[in-house]
Coordinates of C-alpha atoms and ligand atoms in Angstrom, one line a residue:
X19 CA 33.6 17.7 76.3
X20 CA 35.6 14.7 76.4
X21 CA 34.0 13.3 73.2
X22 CA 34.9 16.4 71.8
X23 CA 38.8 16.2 72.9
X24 CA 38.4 12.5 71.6
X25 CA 37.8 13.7 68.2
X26 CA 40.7 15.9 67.9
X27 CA 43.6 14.8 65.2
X28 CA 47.4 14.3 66.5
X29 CA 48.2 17.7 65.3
X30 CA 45.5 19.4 67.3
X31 CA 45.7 17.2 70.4
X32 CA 49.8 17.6 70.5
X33 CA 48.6 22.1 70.2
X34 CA 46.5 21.7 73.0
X35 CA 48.5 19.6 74.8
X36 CA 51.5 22.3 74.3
X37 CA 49.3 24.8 74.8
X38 CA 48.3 23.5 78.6
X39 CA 51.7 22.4 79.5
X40 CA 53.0 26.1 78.8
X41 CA 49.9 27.8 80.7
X42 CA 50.6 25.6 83.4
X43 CA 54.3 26.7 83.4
X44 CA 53.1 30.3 83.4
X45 CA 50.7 30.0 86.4
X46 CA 53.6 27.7 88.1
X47 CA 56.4 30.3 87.4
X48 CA 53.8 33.1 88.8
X49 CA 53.0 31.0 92.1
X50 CA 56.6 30.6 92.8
X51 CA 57.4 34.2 92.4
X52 CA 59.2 33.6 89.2
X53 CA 57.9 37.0 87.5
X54 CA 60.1 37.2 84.8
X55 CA 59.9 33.8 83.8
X56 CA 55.8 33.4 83.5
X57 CA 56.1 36.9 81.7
X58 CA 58.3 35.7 78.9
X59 CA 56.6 32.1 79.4
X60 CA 53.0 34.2 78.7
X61 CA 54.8 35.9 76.1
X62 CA 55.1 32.6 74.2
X63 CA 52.2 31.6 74.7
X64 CA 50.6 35.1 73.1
X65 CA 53.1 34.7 70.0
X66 CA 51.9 30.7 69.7
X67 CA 48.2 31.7 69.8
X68 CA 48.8 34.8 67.4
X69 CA 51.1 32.1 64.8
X70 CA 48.0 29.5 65.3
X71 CA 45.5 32.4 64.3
X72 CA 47.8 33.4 61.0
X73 CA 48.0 29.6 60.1
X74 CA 44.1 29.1 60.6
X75 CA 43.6 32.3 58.7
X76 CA 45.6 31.5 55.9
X77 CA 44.0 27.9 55.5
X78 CA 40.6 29.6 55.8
X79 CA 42.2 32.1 52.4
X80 CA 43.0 28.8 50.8
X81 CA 39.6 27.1 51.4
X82 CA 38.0 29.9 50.2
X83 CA 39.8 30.3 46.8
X84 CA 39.3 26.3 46.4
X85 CA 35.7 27.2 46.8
X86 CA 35.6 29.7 44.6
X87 CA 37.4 27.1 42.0
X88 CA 35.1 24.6 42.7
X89 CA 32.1 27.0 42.5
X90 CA 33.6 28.2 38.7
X91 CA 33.9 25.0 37.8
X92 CA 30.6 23.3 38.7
X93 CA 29.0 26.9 37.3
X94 CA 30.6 26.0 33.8
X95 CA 29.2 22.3 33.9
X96 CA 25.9 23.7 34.7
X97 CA 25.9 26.4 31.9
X98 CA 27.3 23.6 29.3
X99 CA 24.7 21.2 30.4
X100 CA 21.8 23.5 29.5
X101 CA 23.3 24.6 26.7
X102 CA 23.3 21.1 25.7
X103 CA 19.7 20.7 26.8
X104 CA 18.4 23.7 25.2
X105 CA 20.1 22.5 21.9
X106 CA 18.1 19.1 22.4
X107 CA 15.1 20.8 23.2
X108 CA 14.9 23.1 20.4
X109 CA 16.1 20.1 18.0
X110 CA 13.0 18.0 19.0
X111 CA 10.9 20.7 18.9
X112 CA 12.0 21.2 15.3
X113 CA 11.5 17.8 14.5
X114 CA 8.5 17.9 16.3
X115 CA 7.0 20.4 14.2
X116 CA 8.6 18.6 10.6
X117 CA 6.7 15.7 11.8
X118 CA 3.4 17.2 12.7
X119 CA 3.5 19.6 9.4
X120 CA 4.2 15.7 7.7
X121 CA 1.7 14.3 9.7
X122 CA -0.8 16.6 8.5
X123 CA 0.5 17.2 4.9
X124 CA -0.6 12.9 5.0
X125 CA -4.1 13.6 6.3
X126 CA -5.0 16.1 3.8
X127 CA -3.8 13.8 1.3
X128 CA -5.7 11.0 2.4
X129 CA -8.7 13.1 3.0
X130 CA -8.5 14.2 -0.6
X131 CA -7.8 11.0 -2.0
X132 CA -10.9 9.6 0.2
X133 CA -13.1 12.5 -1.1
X134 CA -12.1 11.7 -4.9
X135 CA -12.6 7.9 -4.4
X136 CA -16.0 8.7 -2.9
X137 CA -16.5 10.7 -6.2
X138 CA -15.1 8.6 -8.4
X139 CA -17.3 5.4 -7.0
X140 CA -20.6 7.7 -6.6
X141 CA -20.2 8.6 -10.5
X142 CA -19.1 4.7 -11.2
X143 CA -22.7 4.1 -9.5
X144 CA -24.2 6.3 -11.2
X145 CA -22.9 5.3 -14.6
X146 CA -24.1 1.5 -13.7
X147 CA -27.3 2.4 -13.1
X148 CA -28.0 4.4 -16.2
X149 CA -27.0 1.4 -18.4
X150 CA -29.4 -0.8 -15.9
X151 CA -32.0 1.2 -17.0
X152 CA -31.2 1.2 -20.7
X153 CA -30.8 -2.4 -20.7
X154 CA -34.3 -3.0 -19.3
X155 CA -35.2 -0.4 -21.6
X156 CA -34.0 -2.2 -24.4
X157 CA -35.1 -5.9 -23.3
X158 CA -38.1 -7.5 -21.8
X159 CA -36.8 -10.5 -20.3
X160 CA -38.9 -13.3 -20.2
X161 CA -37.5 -14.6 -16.8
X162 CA -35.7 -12.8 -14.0
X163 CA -32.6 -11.6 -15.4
X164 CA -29.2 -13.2 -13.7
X165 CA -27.2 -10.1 -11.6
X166 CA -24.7 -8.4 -13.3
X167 CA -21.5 -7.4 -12.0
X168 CA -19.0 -9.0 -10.1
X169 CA -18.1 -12.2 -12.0
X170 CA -20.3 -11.5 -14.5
X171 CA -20.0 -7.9 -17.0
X172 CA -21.0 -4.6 -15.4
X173 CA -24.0 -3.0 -17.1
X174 CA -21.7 -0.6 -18.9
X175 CA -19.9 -3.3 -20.1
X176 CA -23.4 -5.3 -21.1
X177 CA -24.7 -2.1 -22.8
X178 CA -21.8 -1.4 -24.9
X179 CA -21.6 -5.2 -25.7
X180 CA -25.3 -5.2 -26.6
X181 CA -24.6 -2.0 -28.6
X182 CA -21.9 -3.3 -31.0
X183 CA -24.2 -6.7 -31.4
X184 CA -27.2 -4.7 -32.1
X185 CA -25.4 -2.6 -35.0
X186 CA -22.5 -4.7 -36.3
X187 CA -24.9 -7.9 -36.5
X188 CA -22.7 -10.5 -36.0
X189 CA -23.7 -14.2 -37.9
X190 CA -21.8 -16.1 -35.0
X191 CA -20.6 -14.8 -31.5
X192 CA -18.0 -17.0 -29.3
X193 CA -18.3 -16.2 -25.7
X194 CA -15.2 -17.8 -23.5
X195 CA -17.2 -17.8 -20.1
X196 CA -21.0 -18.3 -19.9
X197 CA -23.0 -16.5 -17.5
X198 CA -25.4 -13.3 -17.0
X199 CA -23.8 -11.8 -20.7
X200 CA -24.5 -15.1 -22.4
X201 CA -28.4 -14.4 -21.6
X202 CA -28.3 -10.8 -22.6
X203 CA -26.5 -11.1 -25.4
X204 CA -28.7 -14.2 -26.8
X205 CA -31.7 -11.5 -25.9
X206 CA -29.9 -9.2 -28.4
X207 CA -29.4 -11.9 -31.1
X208 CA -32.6 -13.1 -31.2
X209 CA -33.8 -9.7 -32.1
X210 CA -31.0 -9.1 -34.8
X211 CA -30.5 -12.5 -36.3
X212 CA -27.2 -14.6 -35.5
X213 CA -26.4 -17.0 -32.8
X214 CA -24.1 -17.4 -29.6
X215 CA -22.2 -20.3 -28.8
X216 CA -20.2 -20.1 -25.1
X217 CA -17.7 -21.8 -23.5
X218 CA -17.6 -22.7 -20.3
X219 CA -14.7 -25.1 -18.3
X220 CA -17.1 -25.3 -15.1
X221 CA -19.3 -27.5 -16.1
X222 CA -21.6 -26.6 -12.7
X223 CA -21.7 -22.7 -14.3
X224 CA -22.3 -24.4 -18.0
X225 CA -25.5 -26.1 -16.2
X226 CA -26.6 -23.1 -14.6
X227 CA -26.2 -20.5 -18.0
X228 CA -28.2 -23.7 -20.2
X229 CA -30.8 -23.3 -17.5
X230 CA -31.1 -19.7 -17.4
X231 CA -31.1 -19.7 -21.4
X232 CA -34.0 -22.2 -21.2
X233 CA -35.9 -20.1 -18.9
X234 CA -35.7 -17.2 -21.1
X235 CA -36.8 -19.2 -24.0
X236 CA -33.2 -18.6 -26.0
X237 CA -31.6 -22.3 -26.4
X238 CA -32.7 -21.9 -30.3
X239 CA -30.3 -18.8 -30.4
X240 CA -27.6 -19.7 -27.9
X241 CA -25.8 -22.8 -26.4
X242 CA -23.2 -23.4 -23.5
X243 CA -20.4 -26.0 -24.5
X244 CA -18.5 -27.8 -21.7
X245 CA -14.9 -26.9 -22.3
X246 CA -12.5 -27.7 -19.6
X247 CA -9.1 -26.5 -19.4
X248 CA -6.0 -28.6 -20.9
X249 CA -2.5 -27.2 -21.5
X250 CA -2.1 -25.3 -24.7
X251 CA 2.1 -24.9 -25.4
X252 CA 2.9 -21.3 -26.4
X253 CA 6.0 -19.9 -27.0
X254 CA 7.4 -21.9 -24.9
X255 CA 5.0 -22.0 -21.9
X256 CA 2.3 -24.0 -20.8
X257 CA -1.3 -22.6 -20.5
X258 CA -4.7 -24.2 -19.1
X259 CA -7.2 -23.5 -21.7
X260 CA -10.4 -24.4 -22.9
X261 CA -10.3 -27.7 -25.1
X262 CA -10.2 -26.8 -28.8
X263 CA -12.3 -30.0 -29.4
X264 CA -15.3 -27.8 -28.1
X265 CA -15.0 -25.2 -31.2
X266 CA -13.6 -27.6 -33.9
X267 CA -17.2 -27.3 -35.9
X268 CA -16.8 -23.5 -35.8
X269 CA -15.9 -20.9 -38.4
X270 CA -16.1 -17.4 -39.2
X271 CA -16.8 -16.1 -36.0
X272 CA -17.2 -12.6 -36.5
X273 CA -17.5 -11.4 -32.6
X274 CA -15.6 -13.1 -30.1
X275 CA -16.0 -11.9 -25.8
X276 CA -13.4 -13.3 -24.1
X277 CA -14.4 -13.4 -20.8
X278 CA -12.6 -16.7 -19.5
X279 CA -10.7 -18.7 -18.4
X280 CA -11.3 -16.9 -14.7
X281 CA -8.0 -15.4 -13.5
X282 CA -7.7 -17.4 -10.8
X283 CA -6.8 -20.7 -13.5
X284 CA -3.3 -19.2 -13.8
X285 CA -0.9 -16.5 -14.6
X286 CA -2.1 -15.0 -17.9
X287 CA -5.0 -17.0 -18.2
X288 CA -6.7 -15.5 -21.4
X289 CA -3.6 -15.2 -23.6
X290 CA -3.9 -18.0 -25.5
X291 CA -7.4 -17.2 -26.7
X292 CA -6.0 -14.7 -30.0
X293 CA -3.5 -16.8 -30.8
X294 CA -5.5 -20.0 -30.6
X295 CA -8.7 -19.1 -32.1
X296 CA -7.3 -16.6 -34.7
X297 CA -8.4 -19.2 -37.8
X298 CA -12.1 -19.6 -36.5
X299 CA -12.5 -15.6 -36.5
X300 CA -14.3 -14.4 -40.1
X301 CA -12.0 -12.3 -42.2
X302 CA -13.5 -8.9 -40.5
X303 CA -14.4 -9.5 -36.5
X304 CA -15.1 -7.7 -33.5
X305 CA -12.9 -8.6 -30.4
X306 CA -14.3 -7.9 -26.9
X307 CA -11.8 -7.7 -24.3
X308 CA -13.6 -8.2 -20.6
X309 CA -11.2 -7.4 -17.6
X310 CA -8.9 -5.1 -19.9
X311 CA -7.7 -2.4 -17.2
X312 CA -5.9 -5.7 -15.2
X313 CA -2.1 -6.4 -15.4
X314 CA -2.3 -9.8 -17.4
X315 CA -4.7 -8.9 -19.7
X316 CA -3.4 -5.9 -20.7
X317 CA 0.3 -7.2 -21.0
X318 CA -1.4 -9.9 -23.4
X319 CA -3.9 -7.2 -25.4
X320 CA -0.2 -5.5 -26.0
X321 CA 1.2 -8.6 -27.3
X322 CA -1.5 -9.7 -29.5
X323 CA -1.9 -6.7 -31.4
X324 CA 1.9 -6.4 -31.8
X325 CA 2.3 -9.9 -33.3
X326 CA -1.2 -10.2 -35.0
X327 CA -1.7 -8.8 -38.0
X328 CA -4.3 -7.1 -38.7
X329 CA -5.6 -6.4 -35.2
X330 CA -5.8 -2.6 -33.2
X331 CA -7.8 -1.8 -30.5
X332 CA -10.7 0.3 -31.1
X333 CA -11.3 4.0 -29.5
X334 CA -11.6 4.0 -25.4
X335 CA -14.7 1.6 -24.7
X336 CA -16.9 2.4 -21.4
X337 CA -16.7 0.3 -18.8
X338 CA -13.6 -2.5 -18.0
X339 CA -13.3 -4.1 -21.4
X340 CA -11.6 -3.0 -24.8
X341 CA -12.9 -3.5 -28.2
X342 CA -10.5 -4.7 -31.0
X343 CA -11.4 -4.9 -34.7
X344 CA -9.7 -7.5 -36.6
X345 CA -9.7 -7.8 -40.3
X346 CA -7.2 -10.8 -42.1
X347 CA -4.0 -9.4 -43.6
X348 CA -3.3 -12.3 -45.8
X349 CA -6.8 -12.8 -47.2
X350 CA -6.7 -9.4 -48.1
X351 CA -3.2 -9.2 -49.9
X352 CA -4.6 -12.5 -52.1
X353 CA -7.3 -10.6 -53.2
X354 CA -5.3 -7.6 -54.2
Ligands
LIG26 C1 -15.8 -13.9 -15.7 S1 -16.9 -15.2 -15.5 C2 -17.8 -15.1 -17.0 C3 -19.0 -14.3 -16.8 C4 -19.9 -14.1 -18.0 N1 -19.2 -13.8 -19.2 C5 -20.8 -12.9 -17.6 O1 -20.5 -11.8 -17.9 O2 -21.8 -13.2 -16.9 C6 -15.9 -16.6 -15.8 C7 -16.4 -17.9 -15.2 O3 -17.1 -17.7 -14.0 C8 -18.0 -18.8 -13.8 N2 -19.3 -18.3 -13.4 C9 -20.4 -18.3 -14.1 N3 -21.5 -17.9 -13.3 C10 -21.0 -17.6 -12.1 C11 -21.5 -17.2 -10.9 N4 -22.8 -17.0 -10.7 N5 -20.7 -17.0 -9.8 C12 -19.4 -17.3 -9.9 N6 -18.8 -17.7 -11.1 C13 -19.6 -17.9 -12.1 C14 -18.1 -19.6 -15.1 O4 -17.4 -20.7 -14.9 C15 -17.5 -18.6 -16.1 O5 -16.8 -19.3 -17.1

């Protein structure tokens, strides 16, 4: 109780306080026989308590409609809010579902792609094992036969090689970069008349193609020089290339394979080969092109043949490398 009274504020305390004084003064004015007194004291004390009642009604009223404001109010934050949220909701969901539809759109892709590059490497195989067997067909090496492939030709590219040897019957091939060709095309010689001379700048991979060659009993027919790479100037640029000294004897080569300098000598590393050994070629010679689908080489094949005369690439060749005929303009216009 008292704990209670100690709570009240001034304004409730000074109520009470009025409140007990006048009761007081009602029960005194009765005790003393004072009738009319308590009765208009009571009275005053009825209208007080029926004022207070008004008053705490009317605040209640107010409280109410505040609530009712507040309510509103907090009712149209909440109804904003998830508005807001839906609209998020349904935004990611959208993007969501773009991004899953991209997602798998990619996949398919990729699976297809996958599903043509197994294809396209299953009928690659294929292809290289066909000419495998026509090139064994063809040959009956006296010696196990060097692999193919890699950084040597593929046995497409071999087979056409041997092909064009076998029924254009070159006098004199030039091969830039000895290896497993320089056997297999000194195989194909031997049987057609002519003979192969090949460059090498390595002169550990020279060693190794002179002993392969001597194995398969075809030094008469073919020989590795030791060329190593010295700066050629061309238009303007330097270029590591094979020492000319190493074909100075030669002349009317009639079926050149460039197959060298290996890329990895520099940018561009087989341009020079047209422009520097355009003299030793006969008047009418085959061009073989290894390496032809890559950037450098075919940005050089495009070059040569625009400022050589007399040089176009042959028909689609099988295999990596292009075929180019040349024949000599200006011997040609002096005989006309
Ligand atoms: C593109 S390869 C020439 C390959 C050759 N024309 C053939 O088809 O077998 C260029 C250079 O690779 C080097 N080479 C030769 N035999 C090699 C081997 N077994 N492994 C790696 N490089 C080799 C040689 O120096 C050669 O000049």
């Amino acid at each position: 109780m008292m704990s209670r009274l100690r709570k009240l504020n001034r304004r409730q305390a000074t109520v009470l306080a009025a409140a007990a004084v006048l009761g007081l003064a009602v029960v005194g004015s009765a005790l003393t026989g004072q009738l009319g007194l308590a009765l208009g004291l009571l009275g005053i004390f009825l209208a007080g308590t029926v004022a207070g009642l008004l008053f705490v009604l009317h605040r209640l009223a107010q409280l109410f409609a505040l609530q009712r404001t507040h309510q509103r109010d907090v009712r149209k934050v909440l109804d904003h809010t998830q508005r807001r949220l839906l609209g998020a909701v349904e935004e990611m969901l959208l993007t969501a579902g773009d991004r899953h539809r991209e997602i798998t759109d990619k996949l398919a892709a990729q699976q297809r792609g996958s599903a043509n590059g197994v294809d396209r490497l299953l009928r690659a195989q294929t292809a290289e094992v066909e000419a495998l067997f026509q090139l064994f067909d063809g040959f009956t090496p006296r010696a196990p036969m060097p692999s193919s492939g890699g950084f040597a030709l593929n046995p497409t590219d071999l087979l056409d090689v041997l092909h064009l040897v076998q029924t254009r019957r070159p006098k004199l091939v030039l091969e830039l970069g000895s290896g497993t060709s320089t056997v297999w095309i000194a195989y194909a010689l031997q049987r057609c008349g002519g003979r192969l001379v090949s460059l090498d700048h390595d002169p550990g991979y020279a060693e190794k193609t002179r002993a392969m060659l001597a194995a398969h009993g075809l030094t008469e027919v073919a020989e590795v020089r030791d060329a190593p790479l010295r700066p050629v100037l061309l238009d303007g640029r330097s270029f590591p290339w094979y020492d000319t000294d190493a074909v100075t004897d030669l002349d009317g080569v009639d079926m050149l394979l460039i197959d060298g300098p290996p890329e990895k000598t520099g940018p561009d590393a087989r341009y020079p080969a047209m422009r520097v050994l355009e003299d030793k070629l006969a008047d009418a010679a085959t061009v073989v092109f290894d390496d032809a689908h890559r950037k450098d080489e075919q940005q050089a094949l495009r070059k040569w043949v625009e400022t050589i005369g007399g040089l176009t690439e042959e028909g689609e060749a099988p295999g990596r490398h292009a075929v180019l005929s040349y024949r000599r303009v200006v011997r040609q216009m002096a005989a006309q």
